[in-house]
XYZ file of C-alpha atoms in Angstrom:
347
model
C 5.326 52.776 40.897
C 2.550 50.309 40.459
C 1.294 47.939 43.008
C 1.347 44.466 41.632
C 0.022 40.786 43.266
C 1.745 37.820 42.670
C 0.572 34.202 43.481
C 3.513 31.919 44.275
C 3.322 27.769 44.620
C 5.776 25.029 45.009
C 5.236 21.324 45.443
C 8.571 19.837 44.544
C 11.465 19.408 46.952
C 11.768 21.931 49.825
C 8.577 23.816 48.769
C 8.882 26.576 51.534
C 12.654 27.092 50.588
C 11.949 27.641 46.882
C 9.236 30.287 47.782
C 11.447 32.051 50.143
C 14.188 32.105 47.408
C 11.573 33.207 44.965
C 10.631 36.369 47.081
C 14.246 37.012 47.775
C 15.269 36.814 44.174
C 12.433 39.128 43.554
C 13.296 41.650 46.093
C 16.808 41.761 44.944
C 15.787 43.340 41.896
C 16.371 47.217 42.010
C 13.225 47.845 40.272
C 11.115 45.837 42.523
C 10.043 46.687 46.038
C 8.643 43.952 48.251
C 5.773 45.357 50.245
C 3.763 42.384 51.903
C 4.143 38.581 51.978
C 1.246 36.425 52.870
C 1.222 33.460 55.031
C 2.208 30.145 53.459
C -0.967 27.787 52.971
C -1.003 24.050 52.337
C -3.355 23.307 49.368
C -4.584 20.563 47.388
C -3.502 20.179 43.490
C -5.951 20.839 41.172
C -6.399 19.818 37.433
C -6.839 16.097 38.012
C -3.086 15.530 38.231
C -1.945 13.158 40.609
C 0.915 15.004 42.920
C 1.865 16.126 46.118
C 0.176 19.056 47.812
C 1.266 22.423 47.188
C 2.624 25.395 49.351
C 1.221 28.831 48.224
C 1.744 32.210 49.232
C 1.239 35.881 47.692
C 3.315 38.639 47.374
C 2.679 42.221 46.768
C 5.323 44.300 45.364
C 5.574 47.886 43.972
C 7.576 48.153 40.706
C 8.544 50.742 37.758
C 8.518 47.598 35.365
C 6.058 47.201 32.636
C 4.029 43.932 32.761
C 6.030 42.329 29.876
C 9.128 43.146 31.717
C 8.089 42.045 34.983
C 7.158 38.756 33.353
C 10.505 38.463 31.605
C 12.035 38.486 35.142
C 9.650 36.268 36.834
C 10.477 33.463 33.921
C 14.218 34.081 34.840
C 13.545 33.369 38.574
C 11.798 30.372 37.686
C 14.620 29.135 35.295
C 16.932 29.679 38.002
C 15.208 27.591 40.360
C 14.844 24.942 38.203
C 11.194 25.012 37.459
C 10.282 22.300 34.963
C 6.654 21.573 34.112
C 5.659 19.245 31.520
C 2.073 19.110 31.993
C -0.303 21.973 32.680
C -1.167 22.050 36.426
C 1.813 19.784 36.944
C 4.273 19.454 39.492
C 7.134 22.280 39.681
C 9.807 23.838 42.065
C 7.838 27.238 41.909
C 5.411 28.933 39.798
C 4.848 32.493 39.783
C 1.897 34.309 38.423
C 1.107 37.863 37.886
C -2.666 38.307 39.295
C -3.361 41.788 39.386
C -1.039 44.686 37.973
C -2.474 48.233 39.404
C -6.027 48.653 37.450
C -4.724 47.254 34.031
C -6.491 44.998 31.892
C -4.297 43.376 29.373
C -4.599 40.205 27.054
C -1.944 39.355 24.732
C -0.267 36.244 23.547
C 2.036 35.937 26.599
C 0.233 37.613 29.509
C -3.653 38.122 30.877
C -4.234 40.674 33.541
C -6.140 39.899 35.886
C -4.759 36.666 35.737
C -7.488 34.247 34.097
C -7.633 32.167 37.055
C -7.441 34.883 39.476
C -11.203 34.299 40.840
C -11.430 30.789 40.385
C -8.625 29.245 42.764
C -8.890 29.677 46.472
C -5.074 29.285 46.847
C -4.718 32.319 45.000
C -7.591 34.201 46.502
C -6.854 33.562 50.408
C -3.234 34.569 50.483
C -4.137 37.581 48.454
C -6.935 38.732 50.076
C -4.591 38.572 53.402
C -2.164 41.119 51.912
C -4.562 43.411 49.641
C -5.346 46.720 50.657
C -9.002 47.241 51.433
C -9.252 49.888 49.268
C -8.061 48.170 46.337
C -10.679 47.947 43.170
C -10.370 44.016 43.654
C -10.785 43.744 47.312
C -14.744 43.396 47.201
C -14.609 40.844 44.485
C -11.856 38.805 46.116
C -13.888 38.810 49.144
C -17.128 37.791 47.447
C -15.427 35.119 45.744
C -13.854 33.314 48.650
C -17.394 33.575 50.453
C -19.084 31.990 47.462
C -16.677 29.349 46.882
C -18.293 25.790 46.915
C -17.278 24.016 50.315
C -14.346 21.121 49.544
C -13.974 22.250 46.109
C -10.491 23.118 46.987
C -8.872 22.163 50.206
C -6.369 25.033 51.628
C -4.934 25.505 55.216
C -2.366 27.639 56.932
C 0.969 25.632 56.788
C 2.299 24.572 60.122
C 5.762 25.305 59.124
C 5.588 28.968 57.656
C 9.141 29.735 58.787
C 10.489 27.544 56.032
C 12.055 24.026 56.131
C 14.918 25.320 57.899
C 12.956 25.749 61.427
C 11.270 22.578 60.805
C 14.476 20.574 60.666
C 15.975 22.383 63.343
C 13.102 21.701 65.700
C 13.648 17.964 64.354
C 17.172 17.713 65.294
C 16.812 19.332 68.883
C 13.853 16.489 69.143
C 16.518 13.955 67.749
C 19.175 15.005 70.236
C 16.673 14.611 73.468
C 15.858 11.355 72.440
C 19.160 9.853 72.186
C 19.584 11.253 75.574
C 21.640 14.186 74.914
C 21.101 17.869 76.136
C 20.470 20.232 73.249
C 21.045 23.112 75.307
C 24.604 22.299 76.421
C 27.289 24.459 74.536
C 28.806 21.952 72.183
C 25.170 21.398 70.868
C 23.434 24.737 71.047
C 24.318 25.514 67.276
C 24.159 22.054 66.039
C 20.367 22.155 64.711
C 21.121 25.152 62.784
C 24.449 23.508 61.469
C 22.347 20.635 60.194
C 19.523 22.310 58.773
C 22.306 24.477 56.557
C 23.957 21.182 55.590
C 20.834 19.524 54.543
C 19.924 22.545 52.379
C 23.199 21.808 50.457
C 23.346 18.256 50.435
C 19.816 17.579 49.663
C 19.749 20.218 46.888
C 18.244 18.178 44.066
C 15.440 16.345 46.128
C 12.435 16.442 44.154
C 14.143 17.402 40.789
C 14.032 14.871 37.983
C 16.055 16.639 34.853
C 19.357 18.317 35.078
C 19.068 21.618 33.372
C 22.502 23.047 33.962
C 24.240 22.103 30.908
C 25.196 23.447 27.011
C 25.583 21.370 24.288
C 28.057 21.867 21.227
C 28.174 21.000 17.589
C 31.329 19.053 16.631
C 30.731 16.961 13.585
C 34.297 15.156 13.939
C 33.654 13.832 17.403
C 31.212 10.842 16.319
C 33.970 8.256 16.137
C 35.946 9.581 19.583
C 34.908 8.182 22.843
C 34.742 11.282 25.353
C 35.510 10.153 28.911
C 35.952 11.879 32.293
C 37.695 9.963 35.188
C 37.643 10.070 38.884
C 34.830 12.592 39.508
C 34.491 12.568 43.432
C 31.116 12.326 44.572
C 29.243 12.322 47.894
C 25.565 11.262 48.568
C 23.336 9.962 51.443
C 21.956 6.415 51.816
C 18.180 6.528 51.526
C 18.368 3.057 53.845
C 20.049 4.748 56.895
C 20.497 8.250 55.937
C 24.314 7.858 56.202
C 27.009 8.829 53.953
C 28.609 7.144 50.782
C 31.179 8.470 48.576
C 33.573 7.657 45.766
C 34.775 8.223 42.132
C 32.445 8.492 38.830
C 33.734 7.652 35.749
C 31.707 8.543 32.600
C 32.195 7.926 28.864
C 29.996 8.453 25.760
C 30.083 8.257 22.078
C 28.665 11.297 20.593
C 25.776 11.186 18.072
C 25.418 13.811 15.238
C 28.300 15.806 16.538
C 26.520 16.837 19.736
C 28.858 17.253 22.596
C 28.334 18.288 26.265
C 30.667 20.821 27.865
C 33.101 18.846 29.996
C 32.287 20.816 33.156
C 28.663 19.822 32.974
C 29.124 16.056 33.720
C 30.874 16.719 37.141
C 27.899 18.885 37.714
C 25.494 16.337 36.464
C 27.149 13.780 38.862
C 26.548 16.500 41.898
C 22.831 16.861 40.657
C 22.104 13.087 40.805
C 24.024 12.664 44.116
C 22.567 15.498 46.058
C 19.436 13.824 47.272
C 18.776 10.588 49.418
C 19.692 7.718 46.875
C 21.491 4.450 46.226
C 24.904 3.830 44.358
C 23.007 1.712 41.863
C 20.590 4.504 41.490
C 23.162 7.049 40.930
C 24.572 5.018 38.157
C 21.208 4.466 36.531
C 20.404 8.024 36.649
C 23.846 9.453 35.435
C 23.211 7.410 32.183
C 19.639 8.167 31.998
C 20.234 11.929 32.264
C 23.120 11.627 29.572
C 20.620 9.778 27.106
C 18.076 12.466 27.680
C 20.325 15.424 27.062
C 22.646 14.035 24.474
C 20.872 11.131 22.751
C 24.497 9.598 22.166
C 25.484 6.572 20.477
C 26.023 5.014 24.004
C 27.071 5.893 27.690
C 29.331 4.119 29.873
C 29.496 4.765 33.758
C 31.559 3.253 36.420
C 31.049 3.887 40.118
C 33.412 3.250 42.929
C 32.168 4.106 46.455
C 32.631 3.418 50.332
C 29.639 3.297 52.559
C 29.461 4.353 55.861
C 26.480 1.848 56.457
C 28.917 -0.980 55.982
C 32.138 0.305 57.655
C 30.290 2.052 60.623
C 27.711 -0.209 61.554
C 26.324 -3.752 60.646
C 29.273 -5.748 59.221
C 31.712 -2.863 59.711
C 33.958 -3.891 57.112
C 36.437 -0.746 56.867
C 37.697 0.305 53.377
C 35.614 -2.148 51.178
C 34.638 -0.732 47.827
C 31.294 -1.191 45.958
C 31.516 -0.935 42.177
C 28.330 -0.604 39.992
C 28.475 -0.316 36.174
C 25.641 0.633 33.498
C 26.225 0.554 29.860
C 23.742 1.830 27.066
C 23.663 1.916 23.326
C 26.748 0.820 21.753
C 28.761 0.410 24.935
C 26.114 -2.556 25.705
C 26.354 -3.774 22.241
C 30.025 -3.555 21.379
C 32.437 -5.711 23.666
C 35.356 -4.026 22.259
C 34.297 -0.459 23.089
C 33.064 -1.495 26.468
C 36.605 -3.129 27.096
C 38.569 -0.036 25.800
C 36.426 2.006 28.351
C 37.131 -0.525 31.280
C 40.988 -0.882 30.563
C 41.160 2.858 30.628
C 40.152 3.151 34.153
């Protein structure tokens, strides 16, 4: 088996969670053995792109895979974790690079080993040095490059929360319980911080993600003149003003263009995607239209959302059972009142 050093980074959403998931997915492969994982480091972005700081780490693995086989597996893990990067050095949920692959030196179209940035980036060098064997042929050069690095060229510091975002949430919930006058150690509350952390991982799963990826398009030239509609799609979200739930039903219609249609099950998944983050009903309505236009480029999209809000019912005006409706039309639905009326009447 070859010893391989990987560099991992994330700066979207639950950064630590994405890195933990990526390491776990690597270790689940029968041809990959996780040997060591470095601490997590908060690092400044490079490349002049204005964005959030990264969390970086390094992983040492042993594998029987050839470099290109391993690269294909890495690309699949990145895709499964919804990695999208539209510009070089830009933001992404996770980025995994092969830095060293045994003593191999490779330069082909898809892969260069050692990685071309291996000795130029502190966020690569420092985590790798932490887990690198001292007898590695690269150890002396890694150490030398770190020592020679210009001061303040790149900012890097060990993360305050290396355990993962889950532990940070648990600590915060414990502090919140104490602040409101509760005893976090009483029997009914002992497991509450863990429950909340797991819940947040689920209901905020889309935080930081801008583009829906889980869809499949089909060609059907006969559909251009027929409206496609799905009614009463249930959704649950959390209001960004009070962090209280709002929930209801979404109705989506679109008129295809050039025979392009989307799998019907993907529209409810799109609704889940846009709602699994702190948001507003108005924004969810806009986001569904925006994503449908981006994915399909149809003749038009129509969305109606009806929802109840706990920030209205449980606090403030306390108006139980009140419904808020938001609507959004684009393309032909905005231009053609008859088609818009047909959509609204079908509700």
